[in-house]
CSV table of C-alpha atoms in Angstrom, one decimal:
chain,number,residue,atom,x,y,z
A,5,MET,CA,32.6,34.9,-18.9
A,6,ALA,CA,29.3,34.3,-17.5
A,7,VAL,CA,29.1,32.9,-13.9
A,8,PRO,CA,27.9,30.4,-13.0
A,9,PRO,CA,25.1,29.6,-11.0
A,10,GLU,CA,26.4,28.8,-6.7
A,11,ALA,CA,25.0,25.9,-6.3
A,12,ASP,CA,26.6,24.7,-9.9
A,13,VAL,CA,30.3,25.9,-8.3
A,14,LYS,CA,29.2,24.1,-5.2
A,15,ALA,CA,28.7,21.2,-7.5
A,16,LEU,CA,32.1,21.7,-8.8
A,17,LYS,CA,34.2,22.5,-6.1
A,18,ARG,CA,32.5,18.9,-4.0
A,19,ARG,CA,33.7,17.4,-7.1
A,20,VAL,CA,36.7,18.1,-8.0
A,21,ALA,CA,38.1,18.4,-3.9
A,22,PRO,CA,39.5,14.5,-3.2
A,23,ARG,CA,41.8,14.6,-6.7
A,24,LEU,CA,43.0,18.1,-5.9
A,25,LEU,CA,42.9,18.2,-1.8
A,26,ALA,CA,44.8,14.9,-2.2
A,27,ILE,CA,48.0,17.2,-4.0
A,28,ASP,CA,50.6,18.0,-1.8
A,29,GLY,CA,50.7,21.3,-1.5
A,30,VAL,CA,47.3,22.6,-2.2
A,31,THR,CA,45.4,23.7,0.9
A,32,GLY,CA,42.4,23.9,0.7
A,33,LEU,CA,39.9,25.0,-2.1
A,34,GLY,CA,36.9,28.0,-2.1
A,35,THR,CA,34.4,29.4,-3.9
A,36,PRO,CA,35.0,33.2,-3.5
A,37,GLY,CA,32.9,35.4,-5.4
A,38,GLY,CA,30.8,32.3,-6.8
A,39,VAL,CA,34.4,31.1,-8.7
A,40,LEU,CA,36.2,27.8,-7.9
A,41,VAL,CA,39.3,28.7,-6.2
A,42,VAL,CA,42.2,26.6,-5.8
A,43,TYR,CA,44.4,27.3,-2.7
A,44,LEU,CA,48.4,26.6,-2.6
A,45,GLU,CA,50.8,26.5,0.6
A,46,ASN,CA,53.3,28.4,-2.0
A,47,ASP,CA,53.1,29.8,-5.7
A,48,SER,CA,56.2,26.9,-6.6
A,49,ALA,CA,55.7,26.7,-10.9
A,50,ALA,CA,56.0,22.5,-10.4
A,51,LEU,CA,52.6,23.1,-8.1
A,52,ARG,CA,50.6,24.9,-10.3
A,53,ARG,CA,51.4,22.6,-13.3
A,54,GLU,CA,50.5,20.0,-10.8
A,55,VAL,CA,47.0,21.3,-10.4
A,56,ASP,CA,46.7,22.0,-13.4
A,57,ALA,CA,46.8,18.5,-15.2
A,58,ALA,CA,44.3,17.8,-12.5
A,59,LEU,CA,42.0,20.0,-12.9
A,60,ARG,CA,42.6,19.3,-17.3
A,61,ALA,CA,41.7,15.7,-15.9
A,62,GLU,CA,38.6,16.9,-13.9
A,63,GLY,CA,37.4,19.2,-16.9
A,64,VAL,CA,37.4,22.3,-16.0
A,65,PRO,CA,39.7,24.6,-18.2
A,66,GLU,CA,40.2,27.2,-15.8
A,67,THR,CA,40.9,27.9,-12.5
A,68,HIS,CA,41.6,30.6,-10.3
A,69,VAL,CA,45.1,30.1,-7.5
A,70,VAL,CA,45.2,32.2,-4.1
A,71,VAL,CA,48.9,31.1,-2.2
A,72,THR,CA,47.2,30.6,1.2
A,73,GLY,CA,50.4,29.6,2.9
A,74,GLU,CA,50.5,25.9,5.3
A,75,PHE,CA,46.9,26.6,7.5
A,76,LYS,CA,47.9,25.6,11.2
A,77,ALA,CA,44.9,24.2,13.9
A,78,GLN,CA,46.6,28.2,16.4
B,20,MET,CA,81.7,39.6,41.4
B,21,LYS,CA,80.9,42.7,40.7
B,22,GLY,CA,84.5,44.2,39.4
B,23,THR,CA,85.6,41.2,38.2
B,24,SER,CA,86.1,40.2,34.9
B,25,ARG,CA,86.2,37.4,32.7
B,26,LYS,CA,90.3,36.6,33.8
B,27,ASP,CA,89.0,36.5,37.0
B,28,ILE,CA,87.1,34.1,36.9
B,29,ASP,CA,87.5,30.9,39.3
B,30,SER,CA,88.4,28.0,37.1
B,31,ALA,CA,86.7,25.1,38.5
B,32,VAL,CA,83.2,28.1,38.1
B,33,GLN,CA,83.9,28.1,35.0
B,34,ASP,CA,84.1,24.4,33.9
B,35,ALA,CA,81.1,24.4,35.6
B,36,LYS,CA,80.2,26.3,33.3
B,37,ARG,CA,81.1,24.9,30.6
B,38,GLU,CA,79.4,21.3,31.6
B,39,ALA,CA,76.1,23.2,32.2
B,40,THR,CA,76.2,24.5,28.2
B,41,THR,CA,77.2,21.6,27.6
B,42,ARG,CA,74.4,20.1,29.1
B,43,PHE,CA,71.7,22.5,28.9
B,44,LEU,CA,72.1,25.3,26.2
B,45,SER,CA,71.4,22.0,23.3
B,46,ARG,CA,68.0,21.9,21.8
B,47,SER,CA,66.9,18.4,21.0
B,48,GLU,CA,64.8,17.6,18.5
B,49,ILE,CA,61.2,17.2,20.3
B,50,GLY,CA,58.0,18.0,18.6
B,51,THR,CA,55.6,20.6,19.2
B,52,PRO,CA,51.9,20.5,19.9
B,53,SER,CA,50.1,22.6,17.5
B,54,ALA,CA,48.4,24.2,20.6
B,55,TYR,CA,50.7,27.2,21.2
B,56,SER,CA,52.8,25.8,23.6
B,57,VAL,CA,56.5,26.1,25.2
B,58,SER,CA,58.4,23.3,26.4
B,59,ALA,CA,59.9,23.0,29.5
B,60,ARG,CA,62.1,20.9,28.6
B,61,PRO,CA,65.9,22.7,29.9
B,62,GLN,CA,67.3,20.8,26.5
B,63,GLN,CA,64.5,23.6,25.4
B,64,ASN,CA,64.2,26.4,27.8
B,65,VAL,CA,67.2,27.5,28.8
B,66,VAL,CA,68.8,29.8,25.5
B,67,GLY,CA,72.1,31.1,28.1
B,68,VAL,CA,74.7,29.7,30.6
B,69,GLY,CA,76.5,32.9,32.0
B,70,LEU,CA,78.3,33.8,35.0
B,71,GLY,CA,77.2,35.9,38.1
B,72,THR,CA,75.6,36.6,41.7
B,73,LYS,CA,73.3,35.1,42.7
B,74,VAL,CA,70.2,37.3,42.2
B,75,THR,CA,66.7,37.3,44.4
B,76,LYS,CA,64.2,39.8,43.7
B,77,GLY,CA,66.2,41.4,41.2
B,78,LYS,CA,68.9,42.0,44.4
B,79,ALA,CA,72.3,40.1,44.5
B,80,THR,CA,72.5,38.2,47.9
B,81,THR,CA,75.6,36.7,48.3
B,82,ARG,CA,79.1,36.8,46.4
B,83,GLN,CA,79.7,33.7,45.6
B,84,PRO,CA,79.2,32.8,42.5
B,85,CYS,CA,76.9,30.9,40.4
B,86,VAL,CA,76.3,29.7,37.3
B,87,ARG,CA,73.5,31.6,35.1
B,88,PHE,CA,70.9,29.2,33.4
B,89,TYR,CA,69.0,32.1,30.8
B,90,VAL,CA,65.7,30.5,30.0
B,91,ASP,CA,63.0,31.9,27.9
B,92,ARG,CA,60.5,30.7,31.3
B,93,LYS,CA,60.8,30.6,34.2
B,94,LEU,CA,57.6,28.7,35.0
B,95,GLY,CA,56.3,27.3,38.0
B,96,GLU,CA,57.3,24.3,39.7
B,97,THR,CA,54.4,22.4,39.5
B,98,ALA,CA,53.4,22.8,35.7
B,99,ILE,CA,56.7,21.7,35.8
B,100,PRO,CA,58.2,17.6,35.0
B,101,PRO,CA,60.7,16.9,38.3
B,102,GLU,CA,63.1,15.3,35.8
B,103,PHE,CA,62.6,19.0,33.7
B,104,VAL,CA,63.8,21.0,37.0
B,105,LEU,CA,67.0,22.7,36.2
B,106,PRO,CA,70.0,21.6,39.1
B,107,SER,CA,70.1,23.8,42.1
B,108,THR,CA,75.0,23.3,41.8
B,109,VAL,CA,77.0,22.1,38.4
B,110,ASN,CA,79.4,20.9,39.9
B,111,GLY,CA,79.4,21.6,43.5
B,112,VAL,CA,78.5,25.1,42.0
B,113,PRO,CA,75.7,26.7,42.7
B,114,THR,CA,73.5,27.4,39.7
B,115,ASP,CA,70.6,30.6,39.7
B,116,VAL,CA,67.7,30.3,37.0
B,117,ILE,CA,66.7,33.8,35.0
B,118,GLU,CA,64.0,34.4,32.9
B,119,THR,CA,64.9,36.2,29.6
B,120,GLY,CA,62.3,35.6,27.1
B,121,ARG,CA,63.7,34.3,23.8
B,122,PHE,CA,66.9,36.9,22.3
B,123,LEU,CA,65.2,38.3,20.3
B,124,ALA,CA,61.8,40.2,21.3
B,125,GLN,CA,61.4,41.7,24.7
B,126,PRO,CA,57.5,43.4,24.7
B,127,ALA,CA,58.0,46.0,27.4
B,128,ALA,CA,54.4,45.1,29.2
B,129,VAL,CA,52.7,41.2,29.3
B,130,PRO,CA,49.7,42.2,26.8
B,131,ILE,CA,46.6,42.1,29.2
B,132,GLN,CA,44.5,39.4,27.1
B,133,GLN,CA,47.9,37.4,28.9
B,134,ARG,CA,47.2,39.0,32.2
B,135,ARG,CA,44.7,36.6,34.9
B,136,HIS,CA,41.4,38.1,34.7
B,137,ARG,CA,38.3,37.5,37.5
B,138,PRO,CA,35.7,37.9,36.1
B,139,ALA,CA,37.3,36.3,33.5
B,140,SER,CA,36.4,38.0,29.7
B,141,PRO,CA,36.4,36.5,26.0
B,142,GLY,CA,39.7,37.2,24.4
B,143,CYS,CA,41.5,36.5,27.2
B,144,SER,CA,44.5,33.6,28.0
B,145,ILE,CA,43.3,30.0,28.3
B,146,GLY,CA,43.9,26.6,28.6
B,147,PHE,CA,44.5,23.3,30.1
B,148,GLN,CA,47.3,21.2,31.4
B,149,PHE,CA,49.5,18.9,29.5
B,150,THR,CA,49.9,14.9,30.0
B,151,GLY,CA,51.6,11.6,29.4
B,152,ALA,CA,54.3,12.7,26.4
B,153,LYS,CA,53.3,16.4,26.3
B,154,ALA,CA,53.8,17.1,30.2
B,155,GLY,CA,56.8,19.1,29.5
B,156,PHE,CA,54.7,20.9,27.3
B,157,VAL,CA,52.5,24.8,28.5
B,158,MET,CA,50.7,25.8,26.3
B,159,ALA,CA,47.6,29.4,26.1
B,160,GLY,CA,44.3,29.7,24.1
B,161,THR,CA,42.1,32.6,24.1
B,162,PHE,CA,38.4,32.1,25.8
B,163,GLY,CA,35.9,32.2,23.3
B,164,ALA,CA,32.9,33.5,24.7
B,165,VAL,CA,30.9,32.5,27.4
B,166,VAL,CA,28.1,29.7,26.2
B,167,ALA,CA,25.1,28.4,28.3
B,168,ALA,CA,22.7,25.5,28.3
B,169,GLY,CA,19.6,26.1,30.4
B,170,SER,CA,21.3,27.3,34.0
B,171,VAL,CA,25.0,25.8,33.4
B,172,ARG,CA,27.8,28.7,31.2
B,173,TYR,CA,30.1,27.6,29.9
B,174,ILE,CA,34.0,28.5,28.1
B,175,LEU,CA,33.6,27.9,24.8
B,176,SER,CA,36.4,27.4,22.9
B,177,ASN,CA,38.6,24.7,20.9
B,178,ASN,CA,38.8,21.1,21.1
B,179,HIS,CA,42.7,21.8,20.8
B,180,VAL,CA,42.7,24.7,23.2
B,181,LEU,CA,40.8,22.2,25.7
B,182,ALA,CA,41.2,18.9,25.4
B,183,ASP,CA,44.2,18.6,23.5
B,184,GLU,CA,42.8,17.3,20.5
B,185,ASN,CA,40.7,14.7,21.2
B,186,SER,CA,43.0,13.5,24.3
B,187,LEU,CA,42.1,14.5,28.1
B,188,PRO,CA,39.8,13.4,29.5
B,189,ILE,CA,36.3,15.7,30.6
B,190,GLY,CA,36.7,17.1,34.1
B,191,SER,CA,40.1,18.6,33.0
B,192,ALA,CA,41.4,20.9,35.0
B,193,ILE,CA,41.3,24.8,31.8
B,194,PHE,CA,42.9,27.3,33.5
B,195,GLN,CA,43.5,31.2,33.3
B,196,PRO,CA,45.4,32.2,32.3
B,197,GLY,CA,46.9,29.1,30.0
B,198,LEU,CA,50.8,28.1,31.8
B,199,LEU,CA,52.0,29.5,29.8
B,200,ASP,CA,51.0,32.5,30.6
B,201,HIS,CA,52.2,31.9,34.3
B,202,GLY,CA,48.4,30.9,35.3
B,203,LYS,CA,49.2,28.8,37.6
B,204,VAL,CA,47.8,25.0,38.3
B,205,SER,CA,47.8,25.4,42.7
B,206,THR,CA,45.2,29.0,42.0
B,207,ASP,CA,43.6,29.8,38.9
B,208,GLN,CA,42.0,26.5,37.0
B,209,ILE,CA,38.2,28.3,36.4
B,210,ALA,CA,36.5,25.7,34.9
B,211,ARG,CA,36.3,22.4,33.6
B,212,LEU,CA,36.2,20.6,30.4
B,213,THR,CA,32.1,19.1,29.7
B,214,ARG,CA,32.6,18.4,26.1
B,215,PHE,CA,34.2,18.4,23.0
B,216,VAL,CA,33.3,17.7,19.0
B,217,PRO,CA,36.2,15.1,18.0
B,218,LEU,CA,38.8,15.6,16.0
B,219,LYS,CA,38.9,12.8,12.8
B,220,ALA,CA,41.7,12.5,11.1
B,221,GLY,CA,39.8,10.2,8.0
B,222,ALA,CA,37.2,12.5,7.5
B,223,ALA,CA,36.0,16.1,7.1
B,224,ASN,CA,35.5,18.2,10.1
B,225,VAL,CA,33.5,20.9,10.7
B,226,VAL,CA,33.9,22.2,13.6
B,227,ASP,CA,37.3,22.0,15.8
B,228,ALA,CA,34.9,23.4,19.2
B,229,ALA,CA,34.5,23.0,23.0
B,230,ILE,CA,32.9,23.7,26.1
B,231,ALA,CA,34.0,24.0,30.0
B,232,GLU,CA,32.0,24.2,32.5
B,233,VAL,CA,32.7,27.3,33.9
B,234,LEU,CA,33.1,26.7,38.7
B,235,VAL,CA,31.9,29.5,39.9
B,236,ALA,CA,28.9,32.0,37.8
B,237,LYS,CA,31.1,35.4,38.8
B,238,THR,CA,35.2,33.9,37.4
B,239,VAL,CA,33.5,34.7,34.0
B,240,ARG,CA,31.5,37.6,32.2
B,241,PRO,CA,30.3,37.7,28.6
B,242,ARG,CA,32.0,41.4,27.4
B,243,VAL,CA,35.2,40.4,25.2
B,244,LEU,CA,37.9,42.4,26.2
B,245,GLY,CA,38.8,45.6,24.4
B,246,LYS,CA,37.0,47.0,21.1
B,247,VAL,CA,34.8,44.4,20.6
B,248,GLY,CA,32.9,44.9,23.7
B,249,ALA,CA,29.6,43.3,23.8
B,250,LEU,CA,28.1,41.3,21.6
B,251,LYS,CA,24.4,43.4,20.9
B,252,SER,CA,22.3,40.1,20.6
B,253,ALA,CA,23.2,36.4,20.8
B,254,THR,CA,21.9,35.0,18.1
B,255,PRO,CA,24.6,34.7,15.7
B,256,ILE,CA,25.0,36.1,12.1
B,257,ASP,CA,25.7,34.5,9.1
B,258,ALA,CA,29.3,35.0,7.4
B,259,THR,CA,29.0,36.7,3.9
B,260,GLU,CA,32.0,37.5,1.9
B,261,GLY,CA,33.8,40.7,2.6
B,262,MET,CA,32.0,41.5,6.1
B,263,LYS,CA,34.0,43.5,8.0
B,264,VAL,CA,34.8,41.8,11.1
B,265,HIS,CA,36.6,42.3,13.9
B,266,LYS,CA,38.4,39.6,17.4
B,267,THR,CA,40.0,40.1,20.2
B,268,GLY,CA,43.4,36.7,20.6
B,269,ARG,CA,45.7,36.3,23.4
B,270,THR,CA,48.2,36.9,20.6
B,271,THR,CA,47.8,39.5,18.7
B,272,GLY,CA,45.3,41.3,20.3
B,273,TYR,CA,42.5,43.4,19.2
B,274,THR,CA,42.7,42.3,15.2
B,275,ARG,CA,39.8,43.6,11.9
B,276,GLY,CA,39.8,41.7,9.1
B,277,SER,CA,37.6,41.5,6.1
B,278,ILE,CA,36.1,37.8,5.3
B,279,PHE,CA,37.3,36.4,2.1
B,280,ASP,CA,35.4,32.3,1.8
B,281,VAL,CA,32.8,31.3,3.8
B,282,SER,CA,32.6,28.7,2.5
B,283,ALA,CA,36.4,26.8,1.9
B,284,THR,CA,37.8,22.9,2.5
B,285,VAL,CA,41.2,23.1,4.1
B,286,LYS,CA,43.3,20.8,5.0
B,287,VAL,CA,44.6,21.7,8.7
B,288,GLN,CA,47.8,20.6,10.5
B,289,TYR,CA,47.2,19.1,14.0
B,290,ASP,CA,49.2,16.8,16.0
B,291,LEU,CA,46.4,14.5,14.8
B,292,GLY,CA,48.0,15.1,11.0
B,293,THR,CA,46.1,16.8,8.4
B,294,LEU,CA,42.9,17.2,8.9
B,295,THR,CA,40.2,18.8,6.2
B,296,PHE,CA,37.2,20.7,7.7
B,297,GLU,CA,35.1,21.6,5.2
B,298,ASP,CA,32.4,24.9,5.1
B,299,GLN,CA,34.9,27.4,6.6
B,300,VAL,CA,34.9,30.8,7.0
B,301,LEU,CA,38.8,32.8,5.6
B,302,ILE,CA,39.6,35.7,6.7
B,303,ARG,CA,42.1,38.8,5.2
B,304,GLY,CA,43.4,41.4,8.5
B,305,GLU,CA,43.9,44.2,7.4
B,306,GLY,CA,47.3,46.1,8.0
B,307,GLY,CA,48.9,42.9,8.5
B,308,PRO,CA,48.1,39.7,10.0
B,309,PHE,CA,44.7,39.0,11.6
B,310,SER,CA,45.9,36.3,13.8
B,311,GLY,CA,48.8,34.2,15.4
B,312,ALA,CA,49.4,30.8,17.9
B,313,GLY,CA,47.9,31.6,20.5
B,314,ASP,CA,44.7,33.2,19.9
B,315,SER,CA,42.6,29.6,18.6
B,316,GLY,CA,39.7,30.2,20.0
B,317,SER,CA,39.1,33.8,19.5
B,318,LEU,CA,35.0,34.5,18.8
B,319,ILE,CA,34.6,36.3,15.0
B,320,VAL,CA,32.0,39.7,15.3
B,321,ASP,CA,30.9,41.2,12.3
B,322,ARG,CA,32.2,45.3,13.0
B,323,THR,CA,28.4,46.2,11.4
B,324,SER,CA,25.8,44.6,13.6
B,325,ALA,CA,28.1,43.7,16.6
B,326,ARG,CA,26.9,40.5,16.3
B,327,ALA,CA,29.1,36.5,16.8
B,328,THR,CA,29.8,34.8,13.2
B,329,GLY,CA,33.0,33.0,13.4
B,330,LEU,CA,35.4,30.9,15.8
B,331,LEU,CA,39.1,31.6,15.1
B,332,PHE,CA,41.2,27.7,14.8
B,333,ALA,CA,43.7,28.5,12.4
B,334,GLY,CA,44.9,30.1,10.1
B,335,SER,CA,48.4,30.6,7.6
B,336,SER,CA,50.9,33.2,7.4
B,337,ARG,CA,48.3,35.2,5.1
B,338,PHE,CA,45.1,34.2,6.2
B,339,THR,CA,43.0,33.0,9.0
B,340,ILE,CA,40.1,30.3,9.2
B,341,ALA,CA,37.3,30.1,11.4
B,342,ASN,CA,34.4,27.9,12.2
B,343,HIS,CA,30.6,29.1,11.0
B,344,ILE,CA,29.5,30.5,15.1
B,345,GLY,CA,25.8,28.4,14.5
B,346,ASP,CA,28.0,25.0,13.4
B,347,VAL,CA,29.9,25.8,16.9
B,348,LEU,CA,26.5,26.1,18.8
B,349,ASP,CA,24.7,23.6,16.9
B,350,ALA,CA,27.2,20.6,17.8
B,351,LEU,CA,27.7,21.5,21.7
B,352,ASP,CA,24.1,22.7,22.0
B,353,VAL,CA,24.6,25.2,24.3
B,354,VAL,CA,23.4,29.0,23.0
B,355,LEU,CA,25.5,32.9,23.6
B,356,VAL,CA,25.3,34.1,26.6
B,357,LEU,CA,25.0,38.2,26.7
């Protein structure tokens, strides 16, 4: 699969951010390597299902996830 | 009490120890501020209660038995509200306070970045004094960089390290080291809070940043502690994926890492609540965590060019988050000083 232009990925990230960030356990979104990545607090199956459903609702067929743990001010 | 066993100890002294244990060794449910801190509240600072003779400067000064409070941190009385000072007697038995730290790990020496430095350098401990409901806590973060607007020099760090998340008044005292690292209110103020970018709970944030005007110019110098050293240029370098970076911070000292993402949108836990930050830099440590609690404010520097690229403010067990340093300097209208 061809990597979409950077501007397209950033636009996609902006579009899906409100729905994805509203999910408890999603810690963020990013575009490393020019692909959309969803950052997760943990690797639970329930959280992944919820993220997949939200992405399908936004018309995003697939994405990458990275488990980051919870982010806190240090 | 030398040579005595437990069964030889007077029952009144044993009763006083039981009383002290009940009153001061229980844990209370009090939230911890997001700035790195420990509580001076006895119920959170006392880690043990015992019996022995009073010890001053490492030597027993009397044979009279006393109740000993073992504490996480023995704090100067000026850093503690009067109601949190441990009693001098319990049931008429004198007391002694001995700092032991938490009974988990005992560092062999105080790391250099947590000591008092004059001149103070980026990478060392810094902080404010909590007021109001959080007056029982002491904290420390990291001095990030020396910056300037015209001829005035400032210390750059985070809003939550210098301004307690929007809550301190302009002009508040900034100490080096932070009071958590035994900074003294009476002698260790080096700057006063000048300006901060307000943290917003209902909208996206871009930076967690603040500056404090240095009281006496010669008490700070711009060279970063340890292997990070001096910047080669006052002009920042844009963060790029894969960039090899390093930092010196108050807690984890010198660490290396590489940039994983340069435009992340992240949710971060603060006392104010869960705040959203856009366009952030994610960093992964090399051979271990890149940062820990108390490292906030550290300057992130590109290892190849020795130019600044980020201002550390948050993290998890696996990643560190930094603002783009260009966004920080623009928001505060300052420049880096070499």
